[in-house]
Coordinates of C-alpha atoms in Angstrom, one line a residue:
M1 CA -37.6 -19.5 2.4
Q2 CA -34.6 -21.3 3.7
K3 CA -32.1 -20.5 5.9
G4 CA -29.1 -18.8 4.0
D5 CA -31.8 -17.3 0.9
I6 CA -30.9 -14.1 -0.3
V7 CA -34.2 -12.0 -1.0
K8 CA -35.0 -8.5 -1.6
V9 CA -37.6 -6.7 1.0
D10 CA -39.3 -3.8 0.5
Y11 CA -40.9 -2.4 4.1
E12 CA -42.0 0.3 5.9
L13 CA -41.5 0.3 10.4
R14 CA -43.4 2.1 12.3
I15 CA -43.9 2.6 16.1
K16 CA -47.4 1.6 17.3
E17 CA -47.7 3.6 20.3
T18 CA -47.2 6.2 17.8
G19 CA -47.9 5.5 14.3
K20 CA -44.6 7.3 13.6
V21 CA -42.5 5.7 10.8
I22 CA -38.8 5.4 11.5
D23 CA -37.7 3.4 8.7
T24 CA -38.6 2.7 5.2
T25 CA -37.5 1.5 2.0
S26 CA -39.8 3.5 -0.1
A27 CA -38.5 7.4 -1.5
E28 CA -42.8 7.9 -1.3
S29 CA -43.7 6.7 2.1
A30 CA -40.1 8.6 3.4
K31 CA -41.5 11.6 2.0
A32 CA -44.9 10.9 3.5
S33 CA -43.7 10.4 6.7
G34 CA -40.8 14.0 6.4
T35 CA -37.8 11.2 6.9
F36 CA -36.7 11.7 3.5
D37 CA -33.0 11.7 3.0
E38 CA -31.6 12.9 -0.1
K39 CA -28.3 11.0 0.4
A40 CA -30.0 7.4 1.3
H41 CA -30.6 4.9 -1.4
Y42 CA -34.8 3.7 -1.4
G43 CA -35.5 0.4 -3.0
P44 CA -35.9 -3.4 -2.2
M45 CA -33.2 -4.2 0.7
P46 CA -31.3 -7.6 0.4
M47 CA -31.4 -9.9 3.4
I48 CA -30.1 -13.5 4.2
V49 CA -32.5 -15.3 5.3
G50 CA -31.9 -16.3 9.1
A51 CA -28.6 -14.9 9.5
G52 CA -29.5 -13.1 12.7
R53 CA -28.5 -9.5 11.2
T54 CA -32.0 -8.0 12.3
I55 CA -34.8 -8.4 15.3
K56 CA -35.8 -11.5 16.0
G57 CA -39.4 -11.1 15.2
F58 CA -39.1 -9.7 11.5
E59 CA -36.3 -12.6 11.0
E60 CA -39.2 -14.9 11.5
A61 CA -41.6 -13.2 9.7
I62 CA -39.4 -12.9 6.7
A63 CA -38.3 -16.6 6.8
N64 CA -42.1 -17.3 6.6
A65 CA -43.0 -15.0 3.8
E66 CA -44.4 -15.3 0.3
I67 CA -42.3 -13.9 -2.5
G68 CA -44.9 -11.2 -3.7
K69 CA -47.5 -11.1 -0.7
E70 CA -47.4 -8.1 1.0
A71 CA -47.9 -8.5 5.1
S72 CA -48.1 -7.1 8.3
I73 CA -46.5 -8.2 11.6
E74 CA -46.5 -6.6 15.3
I75 CA -43.5 -7.1 17.1
A76 CA -43.5 -7.1 20.9
P77 CA -40.7 -5.4 22.6
K78 CA -39.4 -9.1 24.0
E79 CA -39.1 -10.1 20.1
A80 CA -37.8 -6.7 19.2
Y81 CA -35.0 -4.6 21.3
G82 CA -36.3 -5.6 24.7
E83 CA -37.8 -3.9 27.5
R84 CA -36.9 -0.6 29.3
D85 CA -34.1 -1.3 31.9
A86 CA -34.3 1.5 34.2
A87 CA -30.4 0.3 35.9
K88 CA -29.1 1.1 32.0
V89 CA -29.9 4.8 32.9
E90 CA -27.0 5.9 34.6
T91 CA -25.7 9.4 36.0
I92 CA -22.0 10.5 34.9
S93 CA -19.5 13.3 35.6
I94 CA -19.1 15.5 32.9
H95 CA -15.6 15.7 33.1
E96 CA -15.7 12.2 31.0
F97 CA -17.4 13.7 28.0
R98 CA -15.4 17.0 28.6
K99 CA -12.3 14.7 27.7
Q100 CA -13.9 13.5 24.7
D101 CA -14.5 17.2 23.7
I102 CA -18.3 16.6 22.3
E103 CA -21.1 18.8 22.3
L104 CA -23.6 17.9 24.9
Y105 CA -27.7 18.3 24.4
P106 CA -30.8 16.5 25.7
G107 CA -31.2 13.7 22.8
A108 CA -27.4 13.6 21.9
T109 CA -26.0 9.9 20.9
V110 CA -22.8 9.6 23.1
Q111 CA -20.0 7.0 24.0
A112 CA -19.1 6.4 27.7
K113 CA -17.7 3.0 29.4
G114 CA -18.0 1.3 26.0
K115 CA -21.2 1.8 25.3
T116 CA -23.5 4.0 23.7
G117 CA -26.6 5.9 24.8
T118 CA -29.0 9.0 24.8
V119 CA -28.4 12.1 26.8
Q120 CA -31.4 12.8 28.9
T121 CA -30.7 15.4 30.9
I122 CA -27.6 17.4 32.0
T123 CA -27.0 19.2 35.0
P124 CA -24.1 21.0 37.0
G125 CA -21.2 18.4 36.6
R126 CA -23.6 15.8 35.8
V127 CA -25.4 14.4 33.1
R128 CA -28.4 11.8 32.6
V129 CA -27.7 9.3 29.9
D130 CA -29.8 6.3 28.8
F131 CA -28.0 3.4 27.4
N132 CA -31.4 1.7 26.6
H133 CA -31.5 0.8 22.8
P134 CA -33.8 4.5 21.6
L135 CA -36.7 1.7 20.8
A136 CA -36.8 -0.3 24.2
G137 CA -40.1 -0.6 25.0
K138 CA -41.5 -0.3 22.0
T139 CA -44.0 -2.3 20.0
L140 CA -43.1 -2.1 16.4
V141 CA -45.3 -2.7 13.3
Y142 CA -43.7 -3.9 10.2
K143 CA -45.8 -3.1 6.8
F144 CA -43.6 -5.9 4.3
K145 CA -43.0 -7.5 1.0
I146 CA -40.8 -9.8 -0.2
A147 CA -40.0 -8.4 -3.9
G148 CA -38.0 -11.5 -5.1
K149 CA -35.1 -13.8 -4.5
S150 CA -31.5 -14.0 -6.2
E151 CA -31.1 -17.4 -7.7
T152 CA -27.8 -17.1 -9.8
A153 CA -24.3 -16.4 -7.9
E154 CA -23.6 -13.6 -9.8
E155 CA -27.4 -11.8 -8.6
K156 CA -26.3 -12.9 -5.3
I157 CA -22.8 -11.4 -5.1
N158 CA -24.3 -8.1 -6.1
D159 CA -26.9 -8.4 -3.4
I160 CA -23.9 -9.3 -0.9
V161 CA -22.2 -6.0 -2.5
G162 CA -25.4 -3.7 -1.7
M163 CA -25.7 -5.1 1.9
H164 CA -22.2 -3.8 3.1
Y165 CA -21.3 -1.1 0.5
T166 CA -22.6 0.9 -2.3
M167 CA -23.6 0.6 -5.9
P168 CA -23.0 -2.8 -6.4
E169 CA -24.0 -2.4 -10.1
E170 CA -20.5 -0.5 -10.7
F171 CA -19.0 -3.6 -9.7
G172 CA -18.0 -6.7 -12.6
V173 CA -19.3 -9.8 -11.6
K174 CA -18.0 -13.0 -13.6
I175 CA -18.4 -16.7 -12.7
E176 CA -16.3 -19.7 -13.7
G177 CA -17.0 -22.8 -12.3
D178 CA -16.5 -22.7 -8.5
A179 CA -14.9 -19.1 -8.7
A180 CA -16.2 -15.4 -8.6
T181 CA -14.0 -12.5 -10.0
I182 CA -15.1 -9.4 -9.2
T183 CA -13.8 -6.5 -10.5
L184 CA -14.0 -3.6 -8.2
A185 CA -15.6 -0.1 -9.0
D186 CA -13.5 2.6 -9.3
I187 CA -14.6 4.4 -5.7
C188 CA -12.6 1.4 -4.2
K189 CA -9.5 2.5 -4.8
Y190 CA -9.9 5.5 -2.6
D191 CA -12.7 4.9 -0.5
P192 CA -11.7 4.4 3.7
N193 CA -14.9 2.9 3.8
W194 CA -14.3 -0.2 1.3
P195 CA -11.2 -2.1 3.2
P196 CA -13.9 -3.2 6.2
A197 CA -16.6 -3.7 3.7
K198 CA -14.1 -5.9 2.0
Y199 CA -13.9 -8.5 4.7
K200 CA -17.8 -8.9 5.2
I201 CA -18.6 -9.1 1.6
V202 CA -15.7 -12.2 0.9
G203 CA -17.0 -13.4 4.3
D204 CA -20.9 -13.4 2.8
I205 CA -20.0 -14.5 -0.4
R206 CA -18.2 -17.5 0.8
E207 CA -21.0 -18.9 3.0
Y208 CA -23.8 -17.5 0.9
G209 CA -23.0 -16.8 -2.6
G210 CA -22.3 -20.4 -4.0
V211 CA -18.8 -20.1 -5.0
G212 CA -15.5 -21.1 -3.3
T213 CA -13.3 -18.9 -4.6
V214 CA -13.3 -15.4 -4.7
R215 CA -10.9 -12.7 -6.7
L216 CA -11.0 -9.2 -6.4
I217 CA -9.5 -6.9 -9.5
E218 CA -8.6 -3.4 -9.1
E219 CA -8.3 -2.1 -12.8
Y220 CA -5.5 0.9 -13.9
V221 CA -6.2 1.4 -17.5
K222 CA -4.0 3.9 -19.2
K223 CA -6.0 6.7 -20.9
E224 CA -5.3 6.8 -24.8
A225 CA -4.5 10.1 -25.9
P226 CA -7.3 11.7 -28.5
K227 CA -6.7 11.0 -31.7
A228 CA -6.0 14.5 -33.0
E229 CA -3.4 15.2 -30.6
T230 CA -1.6 11.8 -31.9
E231 CA -1.7 12.6 -35.5
E232 CA -0.2 16.1 -34.5
K233 CA 2.5 14.6 -32.6
T234 CA 3.3 11.9 -35.4
E235 CA 3.6 15.1 -37.7
E236 CA 5.9 16.7 -35.9
K237 CA 8.2 13.9 -35.7
K238 CA 8.3 13.6 -39.5
Q239 CA 9.2 17.5 -39.8

């Protein structure tokens, strides 16, 4: 694989110490492990080789993989989410969280001091929060396969849309020379998640999509009246 290639990856991620599946692109694997989410999309995940958007160990494994060949890699904490750091476990006044009006319980994800952490314990007036990444100190095992690589500009753009948004099949893509014209899915007209995703999509298309110009089109098509209704109105005018 070359840096900047866009590939589709099937994978299953487990914690070595427990064997627990924590992420997968397979619906069957998710159901078997009890992690299935009806709202989630399952299937090969598009990734940009060398873009630095996944942990270092897996990034390197993807770059050295062969299309269609299953592989497995064990990733030590230093190549994943780092070792646990006791200094990142802090005791914070409960008043800090009451200001946010959030429910506190062991295991809850909270924001404090500009960081995201997990509540460990709650005592009168104090909350113990772990700001380590939940997978810090864990050895991870990836079982994966490169299902394919995008070759054309249209394929690359569809995959980039899928990385940052949803339903790439609802977008229309037309390539003319060095320009891509993308007709947006109807959901983009009212979905608040679209504006932030748009900038990421356009940025990646410029860098990895193989085109220099990106045009985004919103279509608002006037619906024609049913034929029977139109004929009825015409008859009324004649009378």
